Coordinates of C-alpha atoms and ligand atoms in Angstrom, one line a residue:
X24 CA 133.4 152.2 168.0
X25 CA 133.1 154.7 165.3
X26 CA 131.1 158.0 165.3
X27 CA 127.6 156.6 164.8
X28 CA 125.4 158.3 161.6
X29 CA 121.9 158.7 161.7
X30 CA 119.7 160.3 159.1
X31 CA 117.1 162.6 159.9
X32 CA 114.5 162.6 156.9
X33 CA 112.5 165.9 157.3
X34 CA 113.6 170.0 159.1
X35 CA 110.6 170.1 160.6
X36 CA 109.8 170.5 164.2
X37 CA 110.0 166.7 164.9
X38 CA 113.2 166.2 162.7
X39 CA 115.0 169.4 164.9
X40 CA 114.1 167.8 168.1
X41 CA 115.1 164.5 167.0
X42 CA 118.2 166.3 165.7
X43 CA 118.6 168.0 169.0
X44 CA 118.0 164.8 171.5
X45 CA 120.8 162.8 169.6
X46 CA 123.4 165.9 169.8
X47 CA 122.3 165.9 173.4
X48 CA 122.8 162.6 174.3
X49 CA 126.0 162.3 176.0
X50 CA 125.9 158.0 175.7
X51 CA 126.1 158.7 171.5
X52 CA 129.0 159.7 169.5
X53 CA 126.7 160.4 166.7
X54 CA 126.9 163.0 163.7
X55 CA 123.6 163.7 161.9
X56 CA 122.1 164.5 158.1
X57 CA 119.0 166.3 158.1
X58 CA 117.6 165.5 154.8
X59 CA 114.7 168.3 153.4
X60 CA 113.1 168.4 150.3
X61 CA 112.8 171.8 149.8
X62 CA 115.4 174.7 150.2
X63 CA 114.6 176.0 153.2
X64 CA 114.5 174.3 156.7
X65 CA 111.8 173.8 159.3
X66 CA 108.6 172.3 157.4
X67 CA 105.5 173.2 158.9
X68 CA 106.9 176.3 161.3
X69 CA 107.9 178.2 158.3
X70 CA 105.0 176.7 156.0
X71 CA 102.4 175.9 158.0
X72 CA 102.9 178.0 161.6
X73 CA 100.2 181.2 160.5
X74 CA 102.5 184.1 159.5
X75 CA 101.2 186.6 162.2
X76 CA 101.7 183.8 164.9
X77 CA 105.6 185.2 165.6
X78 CA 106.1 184.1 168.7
X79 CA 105.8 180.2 167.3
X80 CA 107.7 180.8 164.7
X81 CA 110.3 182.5 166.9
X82 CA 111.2 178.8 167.8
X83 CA 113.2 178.5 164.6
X84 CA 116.1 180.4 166.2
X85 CA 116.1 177.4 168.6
X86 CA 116.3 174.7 165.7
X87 CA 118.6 177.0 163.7
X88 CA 121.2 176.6 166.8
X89 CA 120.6 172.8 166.2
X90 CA 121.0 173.0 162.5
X91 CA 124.1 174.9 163.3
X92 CA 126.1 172.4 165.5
X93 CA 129.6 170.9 163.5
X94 CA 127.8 167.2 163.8
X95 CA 125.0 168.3 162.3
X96 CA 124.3 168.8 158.2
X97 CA 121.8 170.3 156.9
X98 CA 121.0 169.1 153.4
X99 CA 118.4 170.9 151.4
X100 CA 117.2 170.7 148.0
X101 CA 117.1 166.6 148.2
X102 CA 113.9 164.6 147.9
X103 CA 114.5 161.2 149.3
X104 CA 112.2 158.8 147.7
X105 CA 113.3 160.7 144.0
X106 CA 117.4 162.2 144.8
X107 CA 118.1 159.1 146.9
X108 CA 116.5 156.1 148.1
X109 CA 115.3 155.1 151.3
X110 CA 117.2 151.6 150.9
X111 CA 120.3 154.1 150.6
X112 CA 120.4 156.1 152.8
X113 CA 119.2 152.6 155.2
X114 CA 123.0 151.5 153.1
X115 CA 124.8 154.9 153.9
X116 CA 123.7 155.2 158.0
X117 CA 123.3 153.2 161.2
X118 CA 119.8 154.8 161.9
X119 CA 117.1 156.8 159.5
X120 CA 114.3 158.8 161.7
X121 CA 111.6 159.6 159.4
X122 CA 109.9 162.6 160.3
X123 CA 108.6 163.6 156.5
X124 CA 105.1 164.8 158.6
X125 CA 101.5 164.8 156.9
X126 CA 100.4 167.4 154.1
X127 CA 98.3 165.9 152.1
X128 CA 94.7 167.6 152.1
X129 CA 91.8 165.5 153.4
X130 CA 88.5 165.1 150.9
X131 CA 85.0 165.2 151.6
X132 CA 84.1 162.8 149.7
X133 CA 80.6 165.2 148.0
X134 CA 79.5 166.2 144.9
X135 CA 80.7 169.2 143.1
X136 CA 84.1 168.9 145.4
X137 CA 85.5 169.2 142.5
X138 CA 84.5 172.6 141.3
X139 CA 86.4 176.0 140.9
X140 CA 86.2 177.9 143.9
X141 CA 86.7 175.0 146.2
X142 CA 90.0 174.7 148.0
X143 CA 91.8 172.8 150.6
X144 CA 93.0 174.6 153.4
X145 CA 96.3 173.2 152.8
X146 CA 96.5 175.1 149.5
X147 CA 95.4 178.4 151.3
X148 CA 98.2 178.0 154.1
X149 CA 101.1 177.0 151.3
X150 CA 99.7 179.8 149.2
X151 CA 100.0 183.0 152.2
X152 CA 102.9 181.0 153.4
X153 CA 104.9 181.2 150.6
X154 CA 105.5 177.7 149.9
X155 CA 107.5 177.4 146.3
X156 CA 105.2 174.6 145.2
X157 CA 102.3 177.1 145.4
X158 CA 101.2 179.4 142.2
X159 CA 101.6 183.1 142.8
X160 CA 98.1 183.5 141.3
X161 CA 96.6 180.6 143.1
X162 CA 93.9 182.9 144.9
X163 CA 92.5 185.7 144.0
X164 CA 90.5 186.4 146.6
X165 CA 87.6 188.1 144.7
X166 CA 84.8 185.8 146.9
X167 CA 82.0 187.8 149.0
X168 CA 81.2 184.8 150.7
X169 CA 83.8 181.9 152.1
X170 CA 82.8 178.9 154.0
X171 CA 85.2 176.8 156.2
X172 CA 84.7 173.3 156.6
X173 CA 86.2 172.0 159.8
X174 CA 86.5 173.7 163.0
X175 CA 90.2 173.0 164.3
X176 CA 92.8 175.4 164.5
X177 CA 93.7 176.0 161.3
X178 CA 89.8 176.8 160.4
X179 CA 90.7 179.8 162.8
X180 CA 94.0 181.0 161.2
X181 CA 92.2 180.9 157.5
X182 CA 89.3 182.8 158.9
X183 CA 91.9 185.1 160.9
X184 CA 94.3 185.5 157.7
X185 CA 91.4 186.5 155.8
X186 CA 91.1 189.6 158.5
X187 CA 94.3 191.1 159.0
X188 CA 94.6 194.8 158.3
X189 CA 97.4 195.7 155.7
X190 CA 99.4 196.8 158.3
X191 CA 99.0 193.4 160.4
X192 CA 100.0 191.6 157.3
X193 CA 103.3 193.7 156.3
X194 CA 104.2 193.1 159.8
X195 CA 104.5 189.1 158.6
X196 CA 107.2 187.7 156.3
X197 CA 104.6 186.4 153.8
X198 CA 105.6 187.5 149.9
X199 CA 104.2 190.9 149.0
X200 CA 101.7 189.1 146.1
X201 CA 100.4 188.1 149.6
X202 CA 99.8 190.8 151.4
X203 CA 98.5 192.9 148.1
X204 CA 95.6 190.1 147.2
X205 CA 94.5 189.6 151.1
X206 CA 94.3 193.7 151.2
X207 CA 92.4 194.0 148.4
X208 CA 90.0 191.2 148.7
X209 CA 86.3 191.0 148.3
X210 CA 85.9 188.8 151.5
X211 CA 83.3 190.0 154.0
X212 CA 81.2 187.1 155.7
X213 CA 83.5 183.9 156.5
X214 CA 80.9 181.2 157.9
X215 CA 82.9 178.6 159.6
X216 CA 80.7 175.2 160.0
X217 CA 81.9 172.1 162.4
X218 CA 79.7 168.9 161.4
X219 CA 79.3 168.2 165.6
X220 CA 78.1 170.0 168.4
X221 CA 80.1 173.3 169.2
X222 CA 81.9 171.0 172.7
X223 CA 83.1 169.1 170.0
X224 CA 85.4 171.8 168.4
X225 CA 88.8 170.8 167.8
X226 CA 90.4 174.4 168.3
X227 CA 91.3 175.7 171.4
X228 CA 89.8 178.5 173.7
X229 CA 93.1 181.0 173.8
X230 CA 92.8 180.7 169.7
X231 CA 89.3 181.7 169.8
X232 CA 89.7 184.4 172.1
X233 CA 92.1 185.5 169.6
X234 CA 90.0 185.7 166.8
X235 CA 87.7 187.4 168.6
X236 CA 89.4 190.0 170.0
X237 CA 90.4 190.8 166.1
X238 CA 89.1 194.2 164.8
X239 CA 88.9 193.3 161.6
X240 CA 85.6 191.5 161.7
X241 CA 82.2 190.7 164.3
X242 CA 82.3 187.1 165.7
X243 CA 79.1 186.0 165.9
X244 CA 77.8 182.7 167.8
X245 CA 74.4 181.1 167.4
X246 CA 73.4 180.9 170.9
X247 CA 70.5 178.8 170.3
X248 CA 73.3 176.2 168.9
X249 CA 74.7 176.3 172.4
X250 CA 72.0 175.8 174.4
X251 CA 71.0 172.8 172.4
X252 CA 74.0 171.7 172.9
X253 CA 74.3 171.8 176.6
X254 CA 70.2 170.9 176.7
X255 CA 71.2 167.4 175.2
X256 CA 74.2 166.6 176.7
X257 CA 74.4 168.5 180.3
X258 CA 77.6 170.5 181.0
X259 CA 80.5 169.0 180.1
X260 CA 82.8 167.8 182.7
X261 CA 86.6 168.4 181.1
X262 CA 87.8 172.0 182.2
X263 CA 89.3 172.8 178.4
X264 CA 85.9 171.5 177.1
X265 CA 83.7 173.9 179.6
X266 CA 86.2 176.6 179.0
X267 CA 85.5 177.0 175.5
X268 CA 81.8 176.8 175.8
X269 CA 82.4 179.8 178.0
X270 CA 84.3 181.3 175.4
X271 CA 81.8 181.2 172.6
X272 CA 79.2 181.8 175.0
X273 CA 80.7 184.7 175.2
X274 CA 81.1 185.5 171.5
X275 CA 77.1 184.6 171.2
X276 CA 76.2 187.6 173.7
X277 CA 78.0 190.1 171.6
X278 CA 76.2 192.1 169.8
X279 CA 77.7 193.1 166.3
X280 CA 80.7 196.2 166.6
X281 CA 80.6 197.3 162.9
X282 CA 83.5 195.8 162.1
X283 CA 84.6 195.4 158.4
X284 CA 84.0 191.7 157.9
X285 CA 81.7 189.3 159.7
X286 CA 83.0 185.7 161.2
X287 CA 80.0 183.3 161.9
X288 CA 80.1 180.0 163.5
X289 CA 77.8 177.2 162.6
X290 CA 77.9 174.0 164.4
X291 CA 75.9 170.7 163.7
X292 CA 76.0 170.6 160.1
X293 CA 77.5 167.9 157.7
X294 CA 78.3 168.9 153.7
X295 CA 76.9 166.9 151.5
X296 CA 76.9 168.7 147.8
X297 CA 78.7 171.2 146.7
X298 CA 76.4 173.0 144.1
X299 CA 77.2 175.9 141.4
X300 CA 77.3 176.4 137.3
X301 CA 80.8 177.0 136.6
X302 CA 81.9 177.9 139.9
X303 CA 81.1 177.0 143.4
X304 CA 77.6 178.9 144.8
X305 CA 76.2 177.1 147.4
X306 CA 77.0 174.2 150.1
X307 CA 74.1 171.7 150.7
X308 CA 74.0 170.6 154.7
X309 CA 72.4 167.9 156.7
X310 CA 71.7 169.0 160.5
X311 CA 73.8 166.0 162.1
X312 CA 72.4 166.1 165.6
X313 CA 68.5 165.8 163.9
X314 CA 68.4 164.2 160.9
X315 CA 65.0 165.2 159.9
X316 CA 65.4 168.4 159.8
X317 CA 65.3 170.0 156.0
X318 CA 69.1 170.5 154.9
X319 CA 70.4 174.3 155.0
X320 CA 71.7 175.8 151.8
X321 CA 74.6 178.2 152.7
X322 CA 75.8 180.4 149.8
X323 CA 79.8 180.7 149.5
X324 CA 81.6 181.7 146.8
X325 CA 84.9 179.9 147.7
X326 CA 85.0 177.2 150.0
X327 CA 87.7 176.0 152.0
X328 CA 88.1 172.4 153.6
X329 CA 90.0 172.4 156.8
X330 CA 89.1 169.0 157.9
X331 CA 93.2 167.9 158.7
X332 CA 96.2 166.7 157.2
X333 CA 96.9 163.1 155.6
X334 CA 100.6 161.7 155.3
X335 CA 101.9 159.9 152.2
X336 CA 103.6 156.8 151.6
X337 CA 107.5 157.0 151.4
X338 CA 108.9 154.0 149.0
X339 CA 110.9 151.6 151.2
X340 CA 108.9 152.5 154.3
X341 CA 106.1 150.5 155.9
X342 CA 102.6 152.8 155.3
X343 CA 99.4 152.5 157.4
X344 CA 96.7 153.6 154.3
X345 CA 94.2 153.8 156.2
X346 CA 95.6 156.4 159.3
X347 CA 98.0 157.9 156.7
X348 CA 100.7 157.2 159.1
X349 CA 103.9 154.9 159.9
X350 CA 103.1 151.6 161.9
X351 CA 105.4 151.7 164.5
X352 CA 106.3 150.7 168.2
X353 CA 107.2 153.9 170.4
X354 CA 108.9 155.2 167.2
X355 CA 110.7 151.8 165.8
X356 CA 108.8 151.5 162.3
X357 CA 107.3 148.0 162.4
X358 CA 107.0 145.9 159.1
X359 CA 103.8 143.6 159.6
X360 CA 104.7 141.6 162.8
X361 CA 108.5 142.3 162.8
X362 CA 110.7 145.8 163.6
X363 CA 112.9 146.9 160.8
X364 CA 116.1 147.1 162.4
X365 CA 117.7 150.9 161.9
X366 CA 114.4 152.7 161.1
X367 CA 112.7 155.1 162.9
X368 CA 109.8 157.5 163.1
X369 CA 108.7 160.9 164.5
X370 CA 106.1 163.3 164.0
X371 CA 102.7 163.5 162.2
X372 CA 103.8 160.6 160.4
X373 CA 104.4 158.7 163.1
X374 CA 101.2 159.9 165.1
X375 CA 99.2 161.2 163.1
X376 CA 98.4 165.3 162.2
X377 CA 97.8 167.0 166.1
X378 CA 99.3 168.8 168.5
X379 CA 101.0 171.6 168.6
X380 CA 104.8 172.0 167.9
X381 CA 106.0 171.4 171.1
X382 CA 104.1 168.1 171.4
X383 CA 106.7 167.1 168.9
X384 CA 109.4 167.2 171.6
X385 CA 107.7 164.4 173.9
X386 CA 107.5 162.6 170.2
X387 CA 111.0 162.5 169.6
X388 CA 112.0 162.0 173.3
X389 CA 110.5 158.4 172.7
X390 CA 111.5 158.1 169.6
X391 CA 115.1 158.9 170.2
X392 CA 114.6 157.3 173.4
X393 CA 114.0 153.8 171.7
X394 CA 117.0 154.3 169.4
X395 CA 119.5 155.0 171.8
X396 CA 117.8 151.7 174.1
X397 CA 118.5 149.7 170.3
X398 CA 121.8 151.1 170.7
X399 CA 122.8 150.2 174.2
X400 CA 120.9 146.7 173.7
X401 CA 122.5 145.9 169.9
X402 CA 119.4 146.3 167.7
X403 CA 120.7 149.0 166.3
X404 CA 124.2 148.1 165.4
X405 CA 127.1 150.9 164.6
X406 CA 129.2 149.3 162.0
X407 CA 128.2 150.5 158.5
X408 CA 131.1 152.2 157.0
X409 CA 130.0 154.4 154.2
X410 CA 131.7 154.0 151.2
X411 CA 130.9 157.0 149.8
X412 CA 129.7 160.4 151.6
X413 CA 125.8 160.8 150.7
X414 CA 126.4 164.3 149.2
X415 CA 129.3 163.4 147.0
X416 CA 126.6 161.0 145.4
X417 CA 124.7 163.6 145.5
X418 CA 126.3 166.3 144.0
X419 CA 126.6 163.5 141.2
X420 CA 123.5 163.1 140.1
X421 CA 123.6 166.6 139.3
X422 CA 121.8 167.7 142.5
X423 CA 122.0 171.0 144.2
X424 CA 122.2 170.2 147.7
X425 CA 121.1 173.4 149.8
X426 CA 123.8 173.2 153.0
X427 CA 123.4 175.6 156.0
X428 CA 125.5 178.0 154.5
X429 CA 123.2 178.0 151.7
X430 CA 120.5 178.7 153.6
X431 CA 121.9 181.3 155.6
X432 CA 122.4 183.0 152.3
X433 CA 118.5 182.9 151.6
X434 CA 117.8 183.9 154.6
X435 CA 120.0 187.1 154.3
X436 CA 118.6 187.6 151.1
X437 CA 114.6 187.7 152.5
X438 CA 115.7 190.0 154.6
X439 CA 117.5 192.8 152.3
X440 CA 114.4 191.9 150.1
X441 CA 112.1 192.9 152.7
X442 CA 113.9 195.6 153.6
X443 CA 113.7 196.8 150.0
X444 CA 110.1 196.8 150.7
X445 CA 110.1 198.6 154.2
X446 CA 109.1 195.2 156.0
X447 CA 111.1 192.9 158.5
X448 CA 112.2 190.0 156.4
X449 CA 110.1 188.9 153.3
X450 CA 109.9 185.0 152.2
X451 CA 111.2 184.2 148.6
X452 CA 108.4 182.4 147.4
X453 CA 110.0 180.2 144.2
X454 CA 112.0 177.2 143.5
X455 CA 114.4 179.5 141.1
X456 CA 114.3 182.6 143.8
X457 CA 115.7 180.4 146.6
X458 CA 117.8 178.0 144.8
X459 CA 119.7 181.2 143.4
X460 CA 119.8 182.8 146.7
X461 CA 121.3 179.7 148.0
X462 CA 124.8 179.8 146.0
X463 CA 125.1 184.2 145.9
Ligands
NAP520 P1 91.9 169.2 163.5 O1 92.2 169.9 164.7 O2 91.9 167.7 163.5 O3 90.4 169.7 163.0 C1 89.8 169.1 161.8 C2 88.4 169.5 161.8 O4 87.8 169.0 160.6 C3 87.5 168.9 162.9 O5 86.5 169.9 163.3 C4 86.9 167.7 162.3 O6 85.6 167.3 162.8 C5 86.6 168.2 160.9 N1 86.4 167.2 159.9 C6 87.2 166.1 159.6 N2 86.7 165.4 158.6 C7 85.5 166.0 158.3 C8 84.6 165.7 157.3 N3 84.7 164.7 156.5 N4 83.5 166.6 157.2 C9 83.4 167.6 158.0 N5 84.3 168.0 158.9 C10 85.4 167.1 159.1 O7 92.9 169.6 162.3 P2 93.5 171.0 161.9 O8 92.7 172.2 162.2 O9 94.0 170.8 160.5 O10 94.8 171.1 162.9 C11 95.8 170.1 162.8 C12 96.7 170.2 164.1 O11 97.5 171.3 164.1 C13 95.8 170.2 165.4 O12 96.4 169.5 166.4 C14 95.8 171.7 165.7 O13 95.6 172.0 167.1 C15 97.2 172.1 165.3 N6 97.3 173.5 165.0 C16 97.6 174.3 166.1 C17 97.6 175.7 165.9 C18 97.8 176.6 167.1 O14 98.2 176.1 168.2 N7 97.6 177.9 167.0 C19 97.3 176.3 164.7 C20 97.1 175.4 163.6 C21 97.1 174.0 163.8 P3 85.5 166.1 163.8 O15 86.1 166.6 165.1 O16 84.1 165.8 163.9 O17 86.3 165.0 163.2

C-alpha cells in the first residue's frame, strides 16, 4: 500500500495534535499537509492564548517539533475554501481533518450594538495579539469606563490586559503599537457583568486568583450578590463550583489597596440596550434572577462582548447553523443521515468553542482514533494517487505558499525586531511584514 496523505486544514492546537497522533501512529504510513490560512502557524495559541500567559504559549515549541517532522508540511499563506477547494483537496488526499476552529464573535442581539465604542472581544484579542487581519489603530483606548459582557475566561484576560504595567507588557511579544496604546490608556474602572448568578461563572478559580493577585488594579466583589446567591440556591455541591465561590468570597472581603485601576464584578444582570449619541455611554440591564426589579443603567465608554466564539461554514463541508459547528460522529463529519467517507473533524469546530488547549489532545485522540479504525476497517480507503502535488497547483495560481522554512524566517525576524526594541521576540503584525519575512 502506498504512503497514505491526509490533510490537516488548520495549525492550531487541534490540527498539531491531530498532526502529531497520525505521525505517532506506528499502524500508518502516513505523510501530512497542514493547511493555514494565515502566515504563521498555531491559530488560537499565538492569536488567541493572552500574550502574558507564556507558559501556554510555551506549548508551541511542542507543535513546532511536529511541524518540523520530514512527513509533515507546513503550508501557510493558503485559504482553503478561496486558494483551493475542499472537493480538492477531498481529490488530492485519502483523509481531510478539519480543524479551521471557531472565531467568529457572538452578538447580543440589543439595541445600539451597533454603535462606536462597542467591540467584540474577539476584535480586542486579535488586536493585542497582533493578528494581521486587525487595524493598527483599531483601539485607542481613550475610554474611562469599559464594561465586559460575559464572564468566561477570556472576560478575565481583556480585564487583565487592560492592567498590565508597561513593563508586564514589554515582557510579551505583542507589536510595540500594543504595548504604547495599553500604557497610555485612559482605562480605570472595568466592570465585568455575567447575566447569571456568580456559581454560574464560566471562568475558572486559578484565573481569578490571578487577576486578583494583579497590582495593577482593586478587585472588588459585591458580597450581597453572593449571599443572594447562596441564600437561593444552598451551597453548591461540585468542588470547582464551591471553590470559586470561595474565591470571590474572598475578593468581596477585600477592602480597596489603592491600586491604579479598579476591576468590579457584577453578576445577575442581562443587557438589553446599548444607549449613547454618537458613541456608546451607557448599558441598560435587566436583574435576571428578579425581574421586577427597575433595570440598572451602567455608564461605559467602550464596551466589550465576551460572550464566546461561533464557527463558520466551510464550502463542501456539512455545517450545523445553529451550534456553529460540524455534525459529526466521534470526529467522522456526518452529511444528514450518512458519513462522508475521508472527512474528518477536530477542535472547536467539531465541539464547539471550550476547553482549554489541552482538551484539544483527547479531541484528536478520537478523532484520529476513528480515522485510523476507517483505515484498518476499509472506510477510509488508501488509493488516491495524486496527479499533481497540491503546492505545485498552488504555486500556480500565483499563491505564496508559506513552508516551515518560511516561517522559521519570520520567526527569526520577530526576534531581531524585538531585539531592536530591547524585548524578547516582537510579533510582526501585517500581511506584507510577514509575507516579506517569509522569503528573506
Ligand atoms: P465562555 O467560557 O463560554 O463564556 C462566555 C460567557 O458569555 C458566559 O459567561 C456566558 O454566560 C456569557 N454569554 C453568552 N451569551 C450571552 C448573552 N447573549 N448575553 C450575556 N452573556 C452571554 O467563553 P470564553 O470566555 O469566550 O472562552 C472560550 C473557551 O476558551 C472557554 O472554554 C475558556 O475556558 C477557554 N479559555 C481558557 C483560558 C485559560 O485557561 N486561561 C483563557 C481564555 C479562554 P452563560 O454561562 O449564561 O451562557
Amino acid at each position: 500500500m502506498r504512503r497514505m496523505a491526509v490533510a490537516v486544514v488548520g495549525s492550531g492546537p487541534s490540527g498539531a495534535y491531530c498532526t502529531q497522533l497520525l505521525c505517532e501512529d506506528e499502524s500508518l504510513d502516513v505523510r501530512v499537509d497542514v493547511y493555514e490560512r494565515l502566515p504563521a502557524p498555531y491559530g488560537l495559541l499565538r492569536y488567541g492564548v493572552a500574550p502574558d500567559h507564556t507558559k501556554i504559549k510555551s506549548i508551541a515549541s511542542s507543535f513546532a517539533e511536529i511541524y518540523a517532522d520530514p512527513r509533515v508540511r507546513f503550508l501557510g499563506n493558503v485559504s482553503v475554501g478561496v486558494d483551493v477547494s475542499l472537493g480538492e483537496l477531498r481529490n488530492h488526499y485519502d483523509a481531510v481533518i478539519v480543524a479551521c476552529g471557531a472565531s467568529v464573535d457572538r452578538r447580543l442581539g440589543v439595541s445600539g450594538e451597533e454603535l462606536p465604542g462597542v467591540f467584540s472581544a474577539t476584535d480586542f484579542v486579535a488586536w493585542y495579539s497582533g493578528h494581521p487581519d486587525a487595524a493598527v489603530d483599531r483601539f485607542t483606548l481613550n475610554a474611562r469606563r469599559v464594561l465586559v459582557v460575559g464572564v468566561g475566561n477570556v472576560a478575565l484576560d481583556l480585564a487583565r490586559m487592560l492592567v498590565l504595567t508597561p513593563e508586564e507588557l514589554r515582557r510579551t511579544d505583542v507589536p510595540q503599537h500594543v504595548v504604547d496604546v495599553l500604557s497610555a490608556s485612559s482605562v480605570r474602572e472595568i466592570c465585568i457583568v455575567g447575566r447569571r448568578a456568580p456559581r454560574f461563572a464560566k471562568f475558572t478559580p486559578k484565573e481569578l486568583v490571578e487577576l486578583g493577585a494583579h497590582d495593577g488594579a482593586d478587585v472588588v466583589v459585591d458580597p450581597t450578590e453572593l449571599e443572594h446567591d447562596l441564600a437561593r440556591r444552598g451551597e453548591p455541591a461540585d468542588p470547582t463550583t464551591r471553590r470559586l465561590l470561595a474565591t470571590l468570597g474572598r475578593l468581596s472581603e477585600r477592602r480597596p489597596a489603592g491600586r491604579p485601576r479598579r476591576i468590579q464584578f457584577r453578576f445577575g444582570l442581562q443587557p438589553t440596550q446599548v444607549m449613547g449619541a454618537g458613541t456608546v455611554q451607557k448599558v441598560r440591564l435587566d436583574h435576571t434572577d428578579d425581574p421586577s426589579a427597575p433595570p440598572v443603567d451602567l455608564d461605559a465608554d467602550l464596551v466589550l462582548r465576551s460572550i464566546g466564539y461561533r464557527g463558520t461554514a466551510l464550502d463542501g463541508v456539512p455545517f450545523d447553523r445553529r451550534t456553529g459547528t460540524i455534525p459529526h460522529r466521534h470526529g467522522r463529519v456526518v452529511d444528514g443521515e450518512h458519513v462522508a467517507p475521508g472527512l474528518y473533524t477536530v477542535g472547536w469546530i467539531k465541539r464547539g468553542p471550550s476547553g482549554v488547549v489541552g482538551t484539544n489532545r483527547k479531541d484528536a485522540m478520537e478523532t484520529v482514533g476513528a480515522l485510523v479504525e476507517d483505515v484498518r476497517s476499509g472506510r477510509c480507503r488508501v488509493t488516491r494517487v495524486a496527479a499533481q502535488d497540491p503546492v505545485d497547483l498552488l504555486r500556480a495560481r500565483g499563491i505564496a505558499v508559506v513552508d516551515w522554512d518560511g516561517w522559521r524566517r519570520i520567526e527569526q525576524t520577530e526576534a531581531a525586531f524585538g531585539a531592536q526594541l530591547g524585548r524578547g521576540s516582537v510579533k510582526l503584525h501585517d500581511w506584507v511584514g510577514l509575507l516579506r519575512a517569509a522569503v528573506q
